[in-house]
mmCIF file of C-alpha atoms (C1' of nucleotides) in Angstrom:
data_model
loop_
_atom_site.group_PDB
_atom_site.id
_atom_site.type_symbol
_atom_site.label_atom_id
_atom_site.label_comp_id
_atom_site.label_asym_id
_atom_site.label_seq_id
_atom_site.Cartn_x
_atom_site.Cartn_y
_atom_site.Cartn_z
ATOM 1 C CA UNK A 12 54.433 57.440 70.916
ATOM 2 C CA UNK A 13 55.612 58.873 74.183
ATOM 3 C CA UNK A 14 58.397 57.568 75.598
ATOM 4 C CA UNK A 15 58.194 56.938 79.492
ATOM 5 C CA UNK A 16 60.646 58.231 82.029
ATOM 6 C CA UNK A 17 62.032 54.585 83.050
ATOM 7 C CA UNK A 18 63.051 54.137 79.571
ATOM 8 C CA UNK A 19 64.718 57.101 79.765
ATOM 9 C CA UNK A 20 66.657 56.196 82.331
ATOM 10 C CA UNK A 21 67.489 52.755 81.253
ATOM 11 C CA UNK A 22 68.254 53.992 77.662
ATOM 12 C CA UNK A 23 70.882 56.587 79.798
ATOM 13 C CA UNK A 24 72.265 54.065 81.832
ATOM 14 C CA UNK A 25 72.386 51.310 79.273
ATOM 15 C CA UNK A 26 73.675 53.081 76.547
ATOM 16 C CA UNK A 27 76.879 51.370 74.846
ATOM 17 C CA UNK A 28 77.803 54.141 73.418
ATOM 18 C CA UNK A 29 77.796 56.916 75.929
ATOM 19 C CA UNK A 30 79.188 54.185 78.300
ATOM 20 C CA UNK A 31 82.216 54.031 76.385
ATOM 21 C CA UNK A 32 82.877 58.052 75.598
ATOM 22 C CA UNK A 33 81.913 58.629 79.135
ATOM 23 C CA UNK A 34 85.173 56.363 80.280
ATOM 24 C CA UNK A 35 87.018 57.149 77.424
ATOM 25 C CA UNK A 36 86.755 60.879 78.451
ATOM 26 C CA UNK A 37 87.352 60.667 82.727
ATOM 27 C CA UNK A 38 90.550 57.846 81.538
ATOM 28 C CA UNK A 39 91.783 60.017 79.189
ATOM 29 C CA UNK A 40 91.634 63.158 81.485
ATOM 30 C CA UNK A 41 93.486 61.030 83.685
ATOM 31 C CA UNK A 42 96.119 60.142 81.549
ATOM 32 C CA UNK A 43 96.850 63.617 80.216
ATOM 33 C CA UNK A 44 96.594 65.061 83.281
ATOM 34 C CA UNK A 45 99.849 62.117 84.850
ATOM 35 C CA UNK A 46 101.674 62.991 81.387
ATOM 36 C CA UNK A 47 101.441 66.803 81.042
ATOM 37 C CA UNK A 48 105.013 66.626 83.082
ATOM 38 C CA UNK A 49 105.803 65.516 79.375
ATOM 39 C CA UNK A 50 104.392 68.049 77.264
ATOM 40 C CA UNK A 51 102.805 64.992 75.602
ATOM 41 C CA UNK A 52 98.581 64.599 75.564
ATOM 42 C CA UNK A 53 98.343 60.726 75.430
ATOM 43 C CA UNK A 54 96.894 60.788 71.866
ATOM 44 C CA UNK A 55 100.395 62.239 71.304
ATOM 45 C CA UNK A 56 102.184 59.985 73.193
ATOM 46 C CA UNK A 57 99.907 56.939 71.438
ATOM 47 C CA UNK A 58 100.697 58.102 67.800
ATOM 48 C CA UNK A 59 104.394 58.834 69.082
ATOM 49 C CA UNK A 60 104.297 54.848 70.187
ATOM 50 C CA UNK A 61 102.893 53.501 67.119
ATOM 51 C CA UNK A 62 105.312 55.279 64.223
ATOM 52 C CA UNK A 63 108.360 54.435 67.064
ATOM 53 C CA UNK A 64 107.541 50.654 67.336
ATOM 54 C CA UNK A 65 106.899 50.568 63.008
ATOM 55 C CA UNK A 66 107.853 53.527 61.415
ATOM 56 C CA UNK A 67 107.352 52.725 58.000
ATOM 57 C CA UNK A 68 103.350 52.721 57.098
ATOM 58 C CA UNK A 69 101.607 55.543 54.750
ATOM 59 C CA UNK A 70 99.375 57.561 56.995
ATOM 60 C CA UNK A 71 96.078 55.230 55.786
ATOM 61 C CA UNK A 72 97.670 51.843 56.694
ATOM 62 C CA UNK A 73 99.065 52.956 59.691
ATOM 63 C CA UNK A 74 94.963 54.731 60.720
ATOM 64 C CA UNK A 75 93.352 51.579 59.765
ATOM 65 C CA UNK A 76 95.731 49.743 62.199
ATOM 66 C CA UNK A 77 95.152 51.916 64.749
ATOM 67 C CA UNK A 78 91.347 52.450 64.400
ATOM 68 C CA UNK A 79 91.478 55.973 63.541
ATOM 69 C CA UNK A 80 89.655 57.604 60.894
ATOM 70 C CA UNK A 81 92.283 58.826 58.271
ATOM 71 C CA UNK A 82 92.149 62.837 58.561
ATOM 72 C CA UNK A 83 92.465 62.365 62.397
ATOM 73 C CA UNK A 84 95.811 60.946 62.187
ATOM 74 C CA UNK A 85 96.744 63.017 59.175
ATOM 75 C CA UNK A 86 96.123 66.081 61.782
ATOM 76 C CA UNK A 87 97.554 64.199 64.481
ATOM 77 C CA UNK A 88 100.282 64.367 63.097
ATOM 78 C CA UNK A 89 100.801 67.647 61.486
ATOM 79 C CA UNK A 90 100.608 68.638 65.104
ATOM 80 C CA UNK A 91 103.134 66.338 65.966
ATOM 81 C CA UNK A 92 105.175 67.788 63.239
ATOM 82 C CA UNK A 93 105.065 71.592 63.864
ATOM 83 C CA UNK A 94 106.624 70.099 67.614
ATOM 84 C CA UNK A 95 109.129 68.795 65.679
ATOM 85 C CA UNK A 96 108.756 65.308 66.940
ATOM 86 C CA UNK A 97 108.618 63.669 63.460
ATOM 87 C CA UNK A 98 108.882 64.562 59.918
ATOM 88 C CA UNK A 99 107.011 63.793 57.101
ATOM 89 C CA UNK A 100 108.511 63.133 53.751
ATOM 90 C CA UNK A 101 107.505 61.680 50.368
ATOM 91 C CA UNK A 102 107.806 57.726 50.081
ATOM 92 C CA UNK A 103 108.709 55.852 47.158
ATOM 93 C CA UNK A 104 105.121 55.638 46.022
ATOM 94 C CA UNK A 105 104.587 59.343 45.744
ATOM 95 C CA UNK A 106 100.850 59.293 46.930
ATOM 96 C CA UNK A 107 102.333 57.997 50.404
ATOM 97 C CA UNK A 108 104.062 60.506 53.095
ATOM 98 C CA UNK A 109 106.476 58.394 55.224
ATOM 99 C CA UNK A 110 106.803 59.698 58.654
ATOM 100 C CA UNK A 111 110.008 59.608 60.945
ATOM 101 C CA UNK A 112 110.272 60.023 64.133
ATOM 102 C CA UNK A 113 112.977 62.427 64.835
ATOM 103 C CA UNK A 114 115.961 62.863 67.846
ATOM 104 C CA UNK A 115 113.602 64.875 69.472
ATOM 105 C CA UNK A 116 110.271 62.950 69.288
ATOM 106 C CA UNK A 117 111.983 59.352 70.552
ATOM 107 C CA UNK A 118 113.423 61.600 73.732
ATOM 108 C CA UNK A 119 110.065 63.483 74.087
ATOM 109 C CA UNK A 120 108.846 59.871 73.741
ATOM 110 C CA UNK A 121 111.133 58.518 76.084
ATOM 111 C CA UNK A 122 110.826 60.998 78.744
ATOM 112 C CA UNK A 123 106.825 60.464 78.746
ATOM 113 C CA UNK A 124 106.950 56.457 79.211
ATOM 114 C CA UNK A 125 107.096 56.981 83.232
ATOM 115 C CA UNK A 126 104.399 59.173 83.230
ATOM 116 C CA UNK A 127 102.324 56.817 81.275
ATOM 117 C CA UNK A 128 103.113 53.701 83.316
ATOM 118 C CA UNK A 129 102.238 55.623 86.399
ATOM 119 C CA UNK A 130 98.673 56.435 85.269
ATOM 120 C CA UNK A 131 98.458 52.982 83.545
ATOM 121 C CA UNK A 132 98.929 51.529 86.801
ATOM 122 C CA UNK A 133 96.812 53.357 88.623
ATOM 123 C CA UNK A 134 93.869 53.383 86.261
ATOM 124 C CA UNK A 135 94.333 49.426 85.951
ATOM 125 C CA UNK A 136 94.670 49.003 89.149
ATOM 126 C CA UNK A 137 90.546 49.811 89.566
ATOM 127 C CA UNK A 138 89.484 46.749 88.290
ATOM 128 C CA UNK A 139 92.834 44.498 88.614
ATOM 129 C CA UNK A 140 94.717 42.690 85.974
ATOM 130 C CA UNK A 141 92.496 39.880 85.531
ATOM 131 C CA UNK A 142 89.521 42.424 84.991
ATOM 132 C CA UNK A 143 91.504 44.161 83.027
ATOM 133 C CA UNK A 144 92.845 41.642 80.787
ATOM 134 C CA UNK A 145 88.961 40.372 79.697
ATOM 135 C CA UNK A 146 87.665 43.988 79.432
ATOM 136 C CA UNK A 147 90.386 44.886 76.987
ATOM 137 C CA UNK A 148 89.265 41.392 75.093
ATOM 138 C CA UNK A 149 85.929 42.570 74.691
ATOM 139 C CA UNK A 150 86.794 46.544 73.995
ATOM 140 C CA UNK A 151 88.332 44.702 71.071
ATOM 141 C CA UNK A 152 85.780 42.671 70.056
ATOM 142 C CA UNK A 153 83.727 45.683 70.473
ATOM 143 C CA UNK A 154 85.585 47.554 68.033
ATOM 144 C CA UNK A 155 85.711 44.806 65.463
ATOM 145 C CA UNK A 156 82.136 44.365 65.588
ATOM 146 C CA UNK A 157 81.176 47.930 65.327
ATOM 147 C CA UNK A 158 82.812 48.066 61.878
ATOM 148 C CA UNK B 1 117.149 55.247 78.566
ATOM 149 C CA UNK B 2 116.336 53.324 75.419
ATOM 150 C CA UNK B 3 112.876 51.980 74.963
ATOM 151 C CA UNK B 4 113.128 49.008 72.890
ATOM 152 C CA UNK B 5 110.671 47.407 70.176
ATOM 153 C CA UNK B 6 108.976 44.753 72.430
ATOM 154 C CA UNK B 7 108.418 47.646 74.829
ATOM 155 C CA UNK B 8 106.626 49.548 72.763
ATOM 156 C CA UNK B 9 104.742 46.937 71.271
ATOM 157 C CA UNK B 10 103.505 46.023 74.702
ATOM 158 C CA UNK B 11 102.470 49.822 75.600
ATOM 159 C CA UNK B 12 100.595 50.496 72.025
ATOM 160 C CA UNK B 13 98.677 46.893 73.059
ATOM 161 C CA UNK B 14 97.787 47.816 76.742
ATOM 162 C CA UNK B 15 97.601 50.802 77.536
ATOM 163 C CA UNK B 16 94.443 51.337 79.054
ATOM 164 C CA UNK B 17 93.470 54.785 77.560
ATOM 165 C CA UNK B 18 94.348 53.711 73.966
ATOM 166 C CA UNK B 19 91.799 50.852 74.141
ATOM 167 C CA UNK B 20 89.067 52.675 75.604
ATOM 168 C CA UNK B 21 89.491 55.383 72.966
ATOM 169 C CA UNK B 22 89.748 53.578 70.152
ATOM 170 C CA UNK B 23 86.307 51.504 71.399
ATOM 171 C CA UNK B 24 84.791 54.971 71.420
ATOM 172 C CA UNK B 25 85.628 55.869 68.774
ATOM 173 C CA UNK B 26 85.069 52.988 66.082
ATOM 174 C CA UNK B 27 81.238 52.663 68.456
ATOM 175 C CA UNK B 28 80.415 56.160 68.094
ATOM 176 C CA UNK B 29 80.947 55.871 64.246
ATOM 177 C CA UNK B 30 78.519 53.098 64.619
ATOM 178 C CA UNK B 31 75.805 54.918 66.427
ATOM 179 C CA UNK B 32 76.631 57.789 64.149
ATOM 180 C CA UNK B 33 75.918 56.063 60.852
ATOM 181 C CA UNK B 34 72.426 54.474 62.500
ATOM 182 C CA UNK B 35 71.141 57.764 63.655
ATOM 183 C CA UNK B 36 72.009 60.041 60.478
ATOM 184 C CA UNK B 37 68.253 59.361 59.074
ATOM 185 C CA UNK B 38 67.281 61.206 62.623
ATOM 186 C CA UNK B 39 69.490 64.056 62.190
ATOM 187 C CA UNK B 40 71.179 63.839 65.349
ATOM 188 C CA UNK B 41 74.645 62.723 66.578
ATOM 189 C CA UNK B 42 74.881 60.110 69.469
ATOM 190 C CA UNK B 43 76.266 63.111 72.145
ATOM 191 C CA UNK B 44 73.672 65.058 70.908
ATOM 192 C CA UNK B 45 70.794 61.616 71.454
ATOM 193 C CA UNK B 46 72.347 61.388 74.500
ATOM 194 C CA UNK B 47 72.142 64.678 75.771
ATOM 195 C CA UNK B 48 68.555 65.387 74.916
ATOM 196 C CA UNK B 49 67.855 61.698 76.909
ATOM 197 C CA UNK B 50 69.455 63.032 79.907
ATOM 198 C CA UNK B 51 67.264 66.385 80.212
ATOM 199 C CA UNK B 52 64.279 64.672 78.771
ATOM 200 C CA UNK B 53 64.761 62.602 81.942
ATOM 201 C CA UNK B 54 65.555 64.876 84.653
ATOM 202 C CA UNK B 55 65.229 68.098 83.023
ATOM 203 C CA UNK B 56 65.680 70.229 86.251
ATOM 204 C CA UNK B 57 69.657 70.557 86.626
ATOM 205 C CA UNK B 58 71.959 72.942 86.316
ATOM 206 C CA UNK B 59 75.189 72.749 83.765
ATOM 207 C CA UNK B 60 77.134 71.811 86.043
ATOM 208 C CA UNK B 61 75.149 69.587 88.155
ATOM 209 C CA UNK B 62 74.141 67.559 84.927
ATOM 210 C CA UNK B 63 77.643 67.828 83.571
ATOM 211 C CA UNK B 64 78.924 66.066 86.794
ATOM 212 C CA UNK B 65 76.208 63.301 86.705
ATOM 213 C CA UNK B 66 77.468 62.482 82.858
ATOM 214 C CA UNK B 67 80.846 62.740 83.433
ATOM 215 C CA UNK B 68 81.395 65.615 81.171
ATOM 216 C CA UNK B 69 82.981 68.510 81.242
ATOM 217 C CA UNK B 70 80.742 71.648 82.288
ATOM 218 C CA UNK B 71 82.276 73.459 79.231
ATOM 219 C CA UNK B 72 81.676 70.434 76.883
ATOM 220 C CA UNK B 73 78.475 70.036 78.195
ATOM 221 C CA UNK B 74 77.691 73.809 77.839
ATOM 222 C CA UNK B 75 78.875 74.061 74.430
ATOM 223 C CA UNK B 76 76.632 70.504 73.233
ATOM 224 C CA UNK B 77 73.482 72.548 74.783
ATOM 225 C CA UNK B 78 74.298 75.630 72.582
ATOM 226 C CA UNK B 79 74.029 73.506 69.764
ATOM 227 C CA UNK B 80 70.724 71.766 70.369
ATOM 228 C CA UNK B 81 69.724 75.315 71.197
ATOM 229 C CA UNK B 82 70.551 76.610 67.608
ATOM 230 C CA UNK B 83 68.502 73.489 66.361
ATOM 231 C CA UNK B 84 66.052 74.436 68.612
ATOM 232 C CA UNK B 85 65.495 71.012 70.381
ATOM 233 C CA UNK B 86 66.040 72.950 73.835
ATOM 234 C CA UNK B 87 65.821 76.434 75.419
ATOM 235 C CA UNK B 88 68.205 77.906 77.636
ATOM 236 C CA UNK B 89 66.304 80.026 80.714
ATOM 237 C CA UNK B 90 67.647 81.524 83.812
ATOM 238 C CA UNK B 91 66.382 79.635 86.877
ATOM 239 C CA UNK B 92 65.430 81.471 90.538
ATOM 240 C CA UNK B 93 69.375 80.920 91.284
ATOM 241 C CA UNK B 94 70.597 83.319 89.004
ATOM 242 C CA UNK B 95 74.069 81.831 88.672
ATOM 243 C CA UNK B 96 71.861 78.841 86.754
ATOM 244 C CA UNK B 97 70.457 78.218 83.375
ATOM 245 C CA UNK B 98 67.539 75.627 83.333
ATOM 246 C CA UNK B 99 67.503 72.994 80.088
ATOM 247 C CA UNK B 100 63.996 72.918 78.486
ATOM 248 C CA UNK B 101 63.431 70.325 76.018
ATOM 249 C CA UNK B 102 60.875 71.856 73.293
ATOM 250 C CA UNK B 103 58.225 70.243 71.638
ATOM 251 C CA UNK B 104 60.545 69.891 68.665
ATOM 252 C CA UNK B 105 63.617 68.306 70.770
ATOM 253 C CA UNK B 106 61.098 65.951 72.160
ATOM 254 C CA UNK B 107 60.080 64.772 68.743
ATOM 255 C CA UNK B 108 63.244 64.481 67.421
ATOM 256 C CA UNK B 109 64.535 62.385 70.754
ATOM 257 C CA UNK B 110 61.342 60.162 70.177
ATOM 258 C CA UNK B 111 62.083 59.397 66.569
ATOM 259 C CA UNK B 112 65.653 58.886 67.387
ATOM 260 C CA UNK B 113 65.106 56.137 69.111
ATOM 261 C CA UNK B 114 64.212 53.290 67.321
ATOM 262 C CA UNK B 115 68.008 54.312 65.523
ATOM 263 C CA UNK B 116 69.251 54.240 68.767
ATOM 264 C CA UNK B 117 68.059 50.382 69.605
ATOM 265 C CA UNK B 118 69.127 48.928 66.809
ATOM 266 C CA UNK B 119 72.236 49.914 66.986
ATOM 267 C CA UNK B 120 72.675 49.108 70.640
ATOM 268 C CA UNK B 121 71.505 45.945 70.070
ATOM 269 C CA UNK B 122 74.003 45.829 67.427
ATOM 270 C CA UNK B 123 76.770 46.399 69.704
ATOM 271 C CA UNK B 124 75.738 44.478 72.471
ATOM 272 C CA UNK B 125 74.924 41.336 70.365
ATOM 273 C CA UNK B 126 79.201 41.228 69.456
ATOM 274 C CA UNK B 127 79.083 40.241 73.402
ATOM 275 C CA UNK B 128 75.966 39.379 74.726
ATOM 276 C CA UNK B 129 74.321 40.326 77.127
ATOM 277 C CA UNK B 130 76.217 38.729 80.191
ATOM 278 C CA UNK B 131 79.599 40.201 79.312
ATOM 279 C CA UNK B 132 78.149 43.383 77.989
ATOM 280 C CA UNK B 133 76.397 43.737 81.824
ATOM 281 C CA UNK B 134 80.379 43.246 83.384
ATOM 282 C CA UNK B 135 81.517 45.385 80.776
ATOM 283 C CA UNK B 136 79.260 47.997 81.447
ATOM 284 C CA UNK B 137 80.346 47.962 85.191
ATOM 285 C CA UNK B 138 83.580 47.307 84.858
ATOM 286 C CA UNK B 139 83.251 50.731 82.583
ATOM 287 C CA UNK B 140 81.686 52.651 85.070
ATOM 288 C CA UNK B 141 84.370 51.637 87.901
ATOM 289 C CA UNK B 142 87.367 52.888 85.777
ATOM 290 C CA UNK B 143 85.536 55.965 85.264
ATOM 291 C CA UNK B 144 85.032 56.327 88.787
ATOM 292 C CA UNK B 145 88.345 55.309 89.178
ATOM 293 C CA UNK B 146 89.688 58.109 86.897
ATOM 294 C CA UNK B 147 89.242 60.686 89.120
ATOM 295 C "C1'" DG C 11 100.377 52.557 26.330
ATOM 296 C "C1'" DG C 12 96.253 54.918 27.415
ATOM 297 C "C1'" DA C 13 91.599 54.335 29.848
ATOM 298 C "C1'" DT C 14 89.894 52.781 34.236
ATOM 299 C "C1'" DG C 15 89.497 51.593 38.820
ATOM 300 C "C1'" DA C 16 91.890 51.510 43.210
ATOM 301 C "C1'" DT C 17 94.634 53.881 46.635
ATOM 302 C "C1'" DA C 18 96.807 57.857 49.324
ATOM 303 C "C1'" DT C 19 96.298 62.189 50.707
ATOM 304 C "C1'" DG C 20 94.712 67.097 51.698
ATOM 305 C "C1'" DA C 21 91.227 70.763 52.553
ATOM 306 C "C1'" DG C 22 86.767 72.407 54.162
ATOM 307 C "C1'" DT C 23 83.476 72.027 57.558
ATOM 308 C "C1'" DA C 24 81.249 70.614 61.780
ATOM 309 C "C1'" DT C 25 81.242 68.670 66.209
ATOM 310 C "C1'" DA C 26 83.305 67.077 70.708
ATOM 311 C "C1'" DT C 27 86.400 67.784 74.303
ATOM 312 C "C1'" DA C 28 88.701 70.210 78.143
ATOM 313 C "C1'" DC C 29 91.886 73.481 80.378
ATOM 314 C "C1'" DA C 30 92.710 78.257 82.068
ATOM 315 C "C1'" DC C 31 90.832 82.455 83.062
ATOM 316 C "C1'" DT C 32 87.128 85.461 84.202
ATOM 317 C "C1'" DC C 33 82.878 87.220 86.132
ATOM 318 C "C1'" DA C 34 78.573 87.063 88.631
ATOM 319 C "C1'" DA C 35 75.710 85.277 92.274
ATOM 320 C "C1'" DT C 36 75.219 82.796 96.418
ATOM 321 C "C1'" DT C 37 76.575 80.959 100.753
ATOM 322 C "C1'" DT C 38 79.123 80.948 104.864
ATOM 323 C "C1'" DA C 39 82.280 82.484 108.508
ATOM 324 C "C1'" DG C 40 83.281 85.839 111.852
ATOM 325 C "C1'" DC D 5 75.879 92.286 108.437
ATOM 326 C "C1'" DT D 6 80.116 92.293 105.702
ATOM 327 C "C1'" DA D 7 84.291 89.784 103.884
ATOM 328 C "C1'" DA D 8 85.706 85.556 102.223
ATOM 329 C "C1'" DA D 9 84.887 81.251 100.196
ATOM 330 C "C1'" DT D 10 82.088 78.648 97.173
ATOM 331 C "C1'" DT D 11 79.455 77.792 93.198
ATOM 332 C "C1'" DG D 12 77.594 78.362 88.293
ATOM 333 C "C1'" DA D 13 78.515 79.732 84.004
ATOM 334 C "C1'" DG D 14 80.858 81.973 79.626
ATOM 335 C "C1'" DT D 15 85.018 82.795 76.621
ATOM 336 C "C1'" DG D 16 89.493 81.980 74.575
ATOM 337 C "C1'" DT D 17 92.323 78.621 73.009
ATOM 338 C "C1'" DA D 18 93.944 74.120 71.661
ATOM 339 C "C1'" DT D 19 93.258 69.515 70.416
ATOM 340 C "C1'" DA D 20 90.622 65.382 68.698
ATOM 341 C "C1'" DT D 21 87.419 63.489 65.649
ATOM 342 C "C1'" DA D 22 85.290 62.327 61.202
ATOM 343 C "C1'" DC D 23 82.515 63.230 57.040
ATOM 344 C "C1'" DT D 24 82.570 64.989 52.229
ATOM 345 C "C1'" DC D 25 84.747 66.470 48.281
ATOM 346 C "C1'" DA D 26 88.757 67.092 45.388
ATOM 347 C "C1'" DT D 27 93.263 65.640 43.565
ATOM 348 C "C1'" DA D 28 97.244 63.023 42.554
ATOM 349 C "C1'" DT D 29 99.413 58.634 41.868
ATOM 350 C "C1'" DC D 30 99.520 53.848 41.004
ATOM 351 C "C1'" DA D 31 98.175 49.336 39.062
ATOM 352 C "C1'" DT D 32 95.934 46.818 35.579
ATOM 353 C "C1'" DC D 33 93.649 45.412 31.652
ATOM 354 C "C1'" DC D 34 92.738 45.272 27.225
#
DNA sequence: GGATGATATGAGTATATACACTCAATTTAG
DNA sequence: CTAAATTGAGTGTATATACTCATATCATCC
């Protein structure tokens, strides 16, 4: 049951998954490198945009809306929290933590946006918006499916 | 400067690094979960394919042809090292260390592999092949792109 | 109204990722 | 042939990611 070099290098070159992680890693050096003017790293800056735009979901909600396993935002945003850019208290329902984003965090925020839009351009701008607009279609579909 | 709610709406939708990360991620899990019975993770599956294929570079040669980072790249090799899939050994350039896959590594890539398809084709069948083939090049652009 | 199942979270552990800094070996310019 | 530039790699540090296990709270159903 050997496997033969050509499927090697179709399996490399074909593989969804590595596909994915490898763009996900050279965009996302990309975008932290245009934002680090900020002090943000763009998972920062993404987790800054999502409790700014709806500040008011538990930390499990607001993962499964994003995609993000649990634990990842939990530590997300313990980070985000020793920088003083939100705070977490207790909710209501005393299992939840409710987070707010604070003075700090919306400027920090704030400050970032050009940044962002600069390397959002530019990265778009490699396939155009058309391109664009049907690749982030199917990145969604992607992610639905793979649940 | 205020950034207001439609604003950020718009940028947690778009933005180009958010998408490709959260693909990653929710895909990896995906290829994660099918492999477990195989005992290796998809970076490390991916990896071992790479030097089973063209087992002659260098770190940082290979780390530039998958679009990692050397030190990522480096640090993934210790690993399969420790499992012994691979050996580390100093090449005739003595700045380089030359991959070996080991009898073990091979075996363990081989029966990997049926894990590997299925999920693939998992993946892939959420878009077919067509788009998956633009996707996949539209992918690789925006990674070249990134730089 | 207390047992039970569902939900929210944290902690421990392991892996993946990359930047900055450093050192060693090689190559190249003069 | 030597000094300088280049190249290959390791370490320290920080962040990102997710699985498993444990715990606390809530909702619900007799």
């Amino acid at each position: 049951m050997v496997i033969d070099q050509q499927k090697c290098l179709l399996m490399a070159r074909t593989c969804a998954c590595f596909s994915l992680r490898r763009a996900s890693r050279l965009v996302s050096q990309a975008f932290d490198r245009a934002l680090k003017p900020s002090g943000l790293r763009i998972t920062q800056f993404s987790v800054l945009s999502a409790y700014h735009m709806s500040g008011d979901l538990g930390i499990s909600k607001m993962s499964r809306g994003l995609g993000m396993d649990r634990t990842t935002l939990s530590r997300n945003l313990k980070l985000l929290a020793q920088k003083g850019l939100i705070t977490l208290e207790p909710a209501e329902d005393r299992r939840e933590q409710r987070v707010k984003v604070t003075q700090k965090g919306a400027q920090a925020f704030e400050q970032a946006v050009p940044y962002w839009e600069q390397a959002q351009q530019k990265v778009i701008s490699t396939l155009g918006d058309e391109k664009w607009a049907a690749m982030q279609q199917d990145l969604r579909a992607l992610a639905a499916g793979a649940k």
